[in-house]
Amino acid sequence: MAYKIAVVGATGNVGREMLDILEERGFPASEVVPVASRRSQGVEVSYGDKTLVCQALENYDFSDVDICLMSAGGSVAKEWAPKIAAKGCVVIDNSSAWRYDADVPLIVPEVNADAITGFTKKNIIANPNCSTAQLVVALKPLHDAAGIKRCVVSTYQSVSGGGKDAMDELFNQTRSVFVNDPITPEKFTKRIAFNVIPHIDVFMEDGYTKEEWKVLAETKKMLDPKIKLTCTAVRVPVFIGHAESVNLEFERPITPDEARDILREAPGILVVDKQEDGGYVTPYEATGEDATYVSRIREDATVENGLNLWVVSDNLRKGAALNTVQIAEVLVNRGLISPKKAAA
């Protein structure tokens, strides 16, 4: 069976990555339609060795589309996801618009694939925040084994999480440093070139940023609401790839060797932990890869049953586009939807 797929936001970083991953993984698509805003109508995008022409979201009829992969921002998703879903098309949304809706499943297939059946309530499935996705992939097998009581995570997030404009700003500022041109921050609140910024998204009343709150709320929704979790989210001058320093406190004893063995057997994870020069993974090596990498696994002797981890992943892939496609694969592989044309 083959399914008609629409990719909304097809001209953006994540939308283009979705098109690449659909083709790479051989998704059973009868047709793939790139959709974008009216100003991007007619723009050409690549799908394997094919060139596709973008359609305008405002004018496109989704009534014969089976699955819509959406990466067009929260306001667009809030308005259009229900309209598209009402046409009988399952929407898998990459924005934060629907993640915290009790009637919308928030899914990372390696973590909580069974929760996907709840999509029938609104015909919408949410994809988590990029930094949350890689975190819960690493936490899930360890939580199953020893029960995580508390998690302290510091993120080191690449500029691609802020979109193409953010990547351009890092590039332009870096060039300005070398030619001694003045630097004026635009996308970021401070200079990002050769700097780090402990601020992603807006500040909330409690002093945390929205990005930090997302990690807390989404981890609890997907993994376990009883886990105590705190986060500091930091933007770093890296183009692609998020890294996380993770400190865990468990209910039951677990050694670093046991954790390595558990993680090596877990889906979606590669353990690279040689405890020597270069025996770990950085965002540079993770770019373009599907896996979530775990390194620097070691005991935290300051608490009972404590471990430290270093978690790295390509935020445009597992943090966004790949996870969205994997959700679509779960729908298909579990027979939760049928192609409209086949049904007709």
C-alpha positions as a Python dict, from the first residue, in 0.01 Angstrom:
ca = {
    (1, 'M'): (0, 0, 0),
    (2, 'A'): (118, 350, -80),
    (3, 'Y'): (18, 675, 85),
    (4, 'K'): (-14, 1032, -41),
    (5, 'I'): (204, 1257, 174),
    (6, 'A'): (206, 1635, 209),
    (7, 'V'): (501, 1818, 363),
    (8, 'V'): (393, 2158, 496),
    (9, 'G'): (685, 2397, 545),
    (10, 'A'): (877, 2223, 267),
    (11, 'T'): (1112, 2515, 201),
    (12, 'G'): (1245, 2532, 560),
    (13, 'N'): (1541, 2348, 713),
    (14, 'V'): (1326, 2074, 865),
    (15, 'G'): (1085, 2049, 571),
    (16, 'R'): (1370, 1986, 329),
    (17, 'E'): (1513, 1729, 569),
    (18, 'M'): (1173, 1555, 583),
    (19, 'L'): (1172, 1522, 205),
    (20, 'D'): (1524, 1377, 210),
    (21, 'I'): (1441, 1128, 485),
    (22, 'L'): (1116, 1011, 323),
    (23, 'E'): (1317, 921, 13),
    (24, 'E'): (1618, 778, 203),
    (25, 'R'): (1403, 542, 410),
    (26, 'G'): (1190, 429, 117),
    (27, 'F'): (865, 546, 275),
    (28, 'P'): (570, 388, 85),
    (29, 'A'): (451, 709, -78),
    (30, 'S'): (235, 713, -390),
    (31, 'E'): (288, 1089, -414),
    (32, 'V'): (472, 1353, -212),
    (33, 'V'): (345, 1711, -229),
    (34, 'P'): (556, 1999, -92),
    (35, 'V'): (342, 2276, 57),
    (36, 'A'): (452, 2618, 181),
    (37, 'S'): (326, 2972, 226),
    (38, 'R'): (183, 3166, -67),
    (39, 'R'): (509, 3355, -115),
    (40, 'S'): (690, 3022, -167),
    (41, 'Q'): (440, 2889, -421),
    (42, 'G'): (629, 2762, -724),
    (43, 'V'): (960, 2721, -538),
    (44, 'E'): (1135, 2397, -635),
    (45, 'V'): (1256, 2146, -374),
    (46, 'S'): (1435, 1814, -409),
    (47, 'Y'): (1289, 1471, -336),
    (48, 'G'): (1554, 1211, -416),
    (49, 'D'): (1645, 1265, -780),
    (50, 'K'): (1315, 1441, -847),
    (51, 'T'): (1235, 1810, -836),
    (52, 'L'): (898, 1902, -685),
    (53, 'V'): (714, 2234, -703),
    (54, 'C'): (567, 2384, -385),
    (55, 'Q'): (194, 2438, -357),
    (56, 'A'): (40, 2719, -152),
    (57, 'L'): (-102, 2610, 183),
    (58, 'E'): (-395, 2852, 159),
    (59, 'N'): (-517, 2697, -168),
    (60, 'Y'): (-427, 2331, -132),
    (61, 'D'): (-699, 2066, -95),
    (62, 'F'): (-592, 1797, 155),
    (63, 'S'): (-900, 1579, 106),
    (64, 'D'): (-705, 1307, -80),
    (65, 'V'): (-390, 1330, 137),
    (66, 'D'): (-328, 1049, 389),
    (67, 'I'): (-54, 1200, 609),
    (68, 'C'): (59, 1559, 648),
    (69, 'L'): (407, 1620, 791),
    (70, 'M'): (399, 1977, 921),
    (71, 'S'): (693, 2200, 1011),
    (72, 'A'): (563, 2551, 959),
    (73, 'G'): (569, 2706, 1306),
    (74, 'G'): (327, 2716, 1598),
    (75, 'S'): (81, 2979, 1473),
    (76, 'V'): (41, 2808, 1135),
    (77, 'A'): (-1, 2468, 1301),
    (78, 'K'): (-259, 2601, 1546),
    (79, 'E'): (-469, 2737, 1262),
    (80, 'W'): (-420, 2477, 991),
    (81, 'A'): (-368, 2141, 1165),
    (82, 'P'): (-738, 2111, 1267),
    (83, 'K'): (-851, 2215, 919),
    (84, 'I'): (-628, 1956, 754),
    (85, 'A'): (-722, 1690, 1009),
    (86, 'A'): (-1090, 1755, 939),
    (87, 'K'): (-1024, 1642, 581),
    (88, 'G'): (-939, 1295, 713),
    (89, 'C'): (-564, 1354, 686),
    (90, 'V'): (-347, 1263, 986),
    (91, 'V'): (-130, 1561, 1082),
    (92, 'I'): (212, 1501, 1240),
    (93, 'D'): (314, 1842, 1366),
    (94, 'N'): (669, 1946, 1451),
    (95, 'S'): (581, 2271, 1633),
    (96, 'S'): (493, 2322, 1998),
    (97, 'A'): (129, 2405, 1916),
    (98, 'W'): (-21, 2067, 2008),
    (99, 'R'): (236, 1899, 2232),
    (100, 'Y'): (63, 1978, 2559),
    (101, 'D'): (-293, 1899, 2446),
    (102, 'A'): (-421, 1601, 2645),
    (103, 'D'): (-602, 1471, 2335),
    (104, 'V'): (-291, 1480, 2114),
    (105, 'P'): (-29, 1207, 2158),
    (106, 'L'): (331, 1329, 2187),
    (107, 'I'): (545, 1058, 2034),
    (108, 'V'): (903, 939, 2011),
    (109, 'P'): (868, 587, 1863),
    (110, 'E'): (1156, 436, 2064),
    (111, 'V'): (994, 565, 2385),
    (112, 'N'): (613, 556, 2372),
    (113, 'A'): (496, 424, 2036),
    (114, 'D'): (190, 259, 2194),
    (115, 'A'): (48, 601, 2283),
    (116, 'I'): (2, 676, 1913),
    (117, 'T'): (-344, 519, 1909),
    (118, 'G'): (-475, 835, 2076),
    (119, 'F'): (-437, 1023, 1745),
    (120, 'T'): (-798, 939, 1652),
    (121, 'K'): (-932, 1201, 1897),
    (122, 'K'): (-813, 1495, 1684),
    (123, 'N'): (-629, 1330, 1393),
    (124, 'I'): (-319, 1513, 1513),
    (125, 'I'): (10, 1374, 1649),
    (126, 'A'): (277, 1598, 1803),
    (127, 'N'): (651, 1572, 1755),
    (128, 'P'): (852, 1680, 2062),
    (129, 'N'): (1103, 1959, 2099),
    (130, 'C'): (1439, 1874, 1938),
    (131, 'S'): (1629, 1869, 2267),
    (132, 'T'): (1362, 1656, 2436),
    (133, 'A'): (1358, 1393, 2162),
    (134, 'Q'): (1719, 1286, 2201),
    (135, 'L'): (1699, 1311, 2581),
    (136, 'V'): (1405, 1071, 2620),
    (137, 'V'): (1559, 820, 2377),
    (138, 'A'): (1855, 795, 2617),
    (139, 'L'): (1649, 807, 2937),
    (140, 'K'): (1380, 550, 2849),
    (141, 'P'): (1588, 227, 2874),
    (142, 'L'): (1763, 349, 3189),
    (143, 'H'): (1433, 447, 3350),
    (144, 'D'): (1290, 103, 3272),
    (145, 'A'): (1594, -60, 3431),
    (146, 'A'): (1648, 142, 3748),
    (147, 'G'): (1379, 411, 3779),
    (148, 'I'): (1491, 772, 3735),
    (149, 'K'): (1411, 987, 4039),
    (150, 'R'): (1574, 1311, 3930),
    (151, 'C'): (1730, 1447, 3611),
    (152, 'V'): (1944, 1759, 3573),
    (153, 'V'): (2013, 1847, 3210),
    (154, 'S'): (2213, 2127, 3051),
    (155, 'T'): (2169, 2157, 2676),
    (156, 'Y'): (2420, 2285, 2423),
    (157, 'Q'): (2196, 2360, 2128),
    (158, 'S'): (2303, 2444, 1775),
    (159, 'V'): (2176, 2750, 1591),
    (160, 'S'): (1985, 2542, 1335),
    (161, 'G'): (1722, 2499, 1605),
    (162, 'G'): (1642, 2865, 1540),
    (163, 'G'): (1599, 2816, 1164),
    (164, 'K'): (1783, 2933, 855),
    (165, 'D'): (1806, 3296, 973),
    (166, 'A'): (1986, 3181, 1288),
    (167, 'M'): (2235, 2976, 1084),
    (168, 'D'): (2295, 3274, 858),
    (169, 'E'): (2357, 3495, 1162),
    (170, 'L'): (2626, 3263, 1297),
    (171, 'F'): (2791, 3247, 956),
    (172, 'N'): (2782, 3623, 902),
    (173, 'Q'): (2900, 3706, 1254),
    (174, 'T'): (3187, 3459, 1229),
    (175, 'R'): (3299, 3619, 904),
    (176, 'S'): (3265, 3964, 1062),
    (177, 'V'): (3501, 3864, 1343),
    (178, 'F'): (3775, 3772, 1097),
    (179, 'V'): (3743, 4088, 885),
    (180, 'N'): (3685, 4311, 1189),
    (181, 'D'): (3337, 4423, 1082),
    (182, 'P'): (3086, 4541, 1344),
    (183, 'I'): (2847, 4279, 1481),
    (184, 'T'): (2481, 4354, 1547),
    (185, 'P'): (2272, 4067, 1691),
    (186, 'E'): (1938, 4021, 1517),
    (187, 'K'): (1805, 3670, 1564),
    (188, 'F'): (1982, 3624, 1897),
    (189, 'T'): (1982, 3853, 2201),
    (190, 'K'): (2363, 3862, 2209),
    (191, 'R'): (2647, 3785, 1972),
    (192, 'I'): (2654, 3411, 1896),
    (193, 'A'): (2989, 3386, 1713),
    (194, 'F'): (3260, 3260, 1952),
    (195, 'N'): (3012, 3289, 2238),
    (196, 'V'): (2742, 3092, 2421),
    (197, 'I'): (2401, 3228, 2520),
    (198, 'P'): (2209, 3082, 2820),
    (199, 'H'): (1876, 3184, 2673),
    (200, 'I'): (1651, 3001, 2425),
    (201, 'D'): (1291, 3115, 2368),
    (202, 'V'): (1108, 3360, 2596),
    (203, 'F'): (1152, 3398, 2972),
    (204, 'M'): (872, 3277, 3198),
    (205, 'E'): (760, 3409, 3537),
    (206, 'D'): (966, 3155, 3733),
    (207, 'G'): (1289, 3256, 3558),
    (208, 'Y'): (1307, 2953, 3334),
    (209, 'T'): (1287, 2996, 2958),
    (210, 'K'): (1014, 2839, 2746),
    (211, 'E'): (1271, 2602, 2594),
    (212, 'E'): (1364, 2474, 2940),
    (213, 'W'): (998, 2435, 3032),
    (214, 'K'): (937, 2233, 2713),
    (215, 'V'): (1201, 1978, 2814),
    (216, 'L'): (1039, 1937, 3156),
    (217, 'A'): (679, 1914, 3037),
    (218, 'E'): (745, 1689, 2739),
    (219, 'T'): (970, 1443, 2924),
    (220, 'K'): (707, 1405, 3193),
    (221, 'K'): (429, 1354, 2936),
    (222, 'M'): (618, 1090, 2736),
    (223, 'L'): (821, 914, 3004),
    (224, 'D'): (694, 956, 3360),
    (225, 'P'): (527, 1252, 3537),
    (226, 'K'): (696, 1154, 3864),
    (227, 'I'): (1049, 1229, 3743),
    (228, 'K'): (1191, 1545, 3900),
    (229, 'L'): (1362, 1735, 3622),
    (230, 'T'): (1540, 2067, 3582),
    (231, 'C'): (1702, 2215, 3273),
    (232, 'T'): (1932, 2495, 3158),
    (233, 'A'): (1916, 2550, 2780),
    (234, 'V'): (2215, 2712, 2613),
    (235, 'R'): (2266, 2819, 2250),
    (236, 'V'): (2618, 2746, 2121),
    (237, 'P'): (2801, 2851, 1799),
    (238, 'V'): (2748, 2517, 1623),
    (239, 'F'): (2549, 2491, 1299),
    (240, 'I'): (2387, 2147, 1345),
    (241, 'G'): (2367, 1902, 1635),
    (242, 'H'): (2250, 1936, 1995),
    (243, 'A'): (2451, 1807, 2291),
    (244, 'E'): (2332, 1752, 2648),
    (245, 'S'): (2506, 1699, 2978),
    (246, 'V'): (2274, 1477, 3181),
    (247, 'N'): (2295, 1400, 3554),
    (248, 'L'): (2066, 1121, 3676),
    (249, 'E'): (1966, 993, 4017),
    (250, 'F'): (1801, 649, 4022),
    (251, 'E'): (1572, 466, 4260),
    (252, 'R'): (1778, 147, 4231),
    (253, 'P'): (2154, 85, 4194),
    (254, 'I'): (2295, 92, 3841),
    (255, 'T'): (2663, 90, 3747),
    (256, 'P'): (2819, 264, 3445),
    (257, 'D'): (2892, -78, 3290),
    (258, 'E'): (2531, -184, 3336),
    (259, 'A'): (2413, 142, 3182),
    (260, 'R'): (2642, 92, 2881),
    (261, 'D'): (2508, -259, 2824),
    (262, 'I'): (2147, -140, 2854),
    (263, 'L'): (2200, 151, 2616),
    (264, 'R'): (2383, -63, 2359),
    (265, 'E'): (2074, -283, 2333),
    (266, 'A'): (1829, 7, 2315),
    (267, 'P'): (1672, 116, 1984),
    (268, 'G'): (1802, 433, 1822),
    (269, 'I'): (2113, 459, 2042),
    (270, 'L'): (2483, 419, 1969),
    (271, 'V'): (2720, 411, 2265),
    (272, 'V'): (3063, 561, 2195),
    (273, 'D'): (3236, 569, 2532),
    (274, 'K'): (3604, 477, 2519),
    (275, 'Q'): (3713, 707, 2805),
    (276, 'E'): (4019, 822, 2612),
    (277, 'D'): (4114, 1114, 2389),
    (278, 'G'): (3845, 1141, 2122),
    (279, 'G'): (3650, 845, 2259),
    (280, 'Y'): (3318, 1032, 2259),
    (281, 'V'): (3085, 1191, 2005),
    (282, 'T'): (3047, 1563, 1936),
    (283, 'P'): (2774, 1743, 1737),
    (284, 'Y'): (3006, 1757, 1434),
    (285, 'E'): (3023, 1376, 1411),
    (286, 'A'): (2651, 1336, 1471),
    (287, 'T'): (2551, 1565, 1184),
    (288, 'G'): (2368, 1373, 913),
    (289, 'E'): (2329, 1064, 1133),
    (290, 'D'): (2007, 911, 1261),
    (291, 'A'): (2131, 777, 1595),
    (292, 'T'): (2126, 935, 1937),
    (293, 'Y'): (2482, 899, 2067),
    (294, 'V'): (2567, 846, 2434),
    (295, 'S'): (2919, 901, 2572),
    (296, 'R'): (3097, 989, 2898),
    (297, 'I'): (2893, 741, 3106),
    (298, 'R'): (3025, 759, 3462),
    (299, 'E'): (2925, 739, 3825),
    (300, 'D'): (2816, 1047, 4018),
    (301, 'A'): (2940, 965, 4367),
    (302, 'T'): (2777, 1275, 4522),
    (303, 'V'): (2434, 1108, 4526),
    (304, 'E'): (2311, 756, 4583),
    (305, 'N'): (2264, 569, 4254),
    (306, 'G'): (2390, 855, 4037),
    (307, 'L'): (2518, 858, 3678),
    (308, 'N'): (2637, 1122, 3432),
    (309, 'L'): (2587, 1101, 3054),
    (310, 'W'): (2674, 1302, 2744),
    (311, 'V'): (2400, 1280, 2479),
    (312, 'V'): (2439, 1407, 2120),
    (313, 'S'): (2213, 1399, 1815),
    (314, 'D'): (2144, 1577, 1486),
    (315, 'N'): (1859, 1808, 1588),
    (316, 'L'): (1727, 1844, 1234),
    (317, 'R'): (1698, 1466, 1200),
    (318, 'K'): (1611, 1284, 1524),
    (319, 'G'): (1507, 1609, 1686),
    (320, 'A'): (1263, 1691, 1408),
    (321, 'A'): (1239, 1544, 1058),
    (322, 'L'): (1345, 1184, 1125),
    (323, 'N'): (1122, 1149, 1428),
    (324, 'T'): (827, 1285, 1228),
    (325, 'V'): (884, 1031, 951),
    (326, 'Q'): (927, 752, 1208),
    (327, 'I'): (588, 843, 1355),
    (328, 'A'): (436, 811, 1007),
    (329, 'E'): (606, 472, 975),
    (330, 'V'): (444, 357, 1300),
    (331, 'L'): (101, 457, 1164),
    (332, 'V'): (164, 256, 848),
    (333, 'N'): (341, -46, 999),
    (334, 'R'): (78, -94, 1268),
    (335, 'G'): (-205, -64, 1016),
    (336, 'L'): (-356, 233, 1196),
    (337, 'I'): (-444, 409, 870),
    (338, 'S'): (-528, 298, 516),
    (339, 'P'): (-463, 490, 195),
    (340, 'K'): (-767, 682, 80),
    (341, 'K'): (-719, 582, -281),
    (342, 'A'): (-697, 214, -189),
    (343, 'A'): (-1010, 249, 23),
    (344, 'A'): (-1189, 411, -269),
}
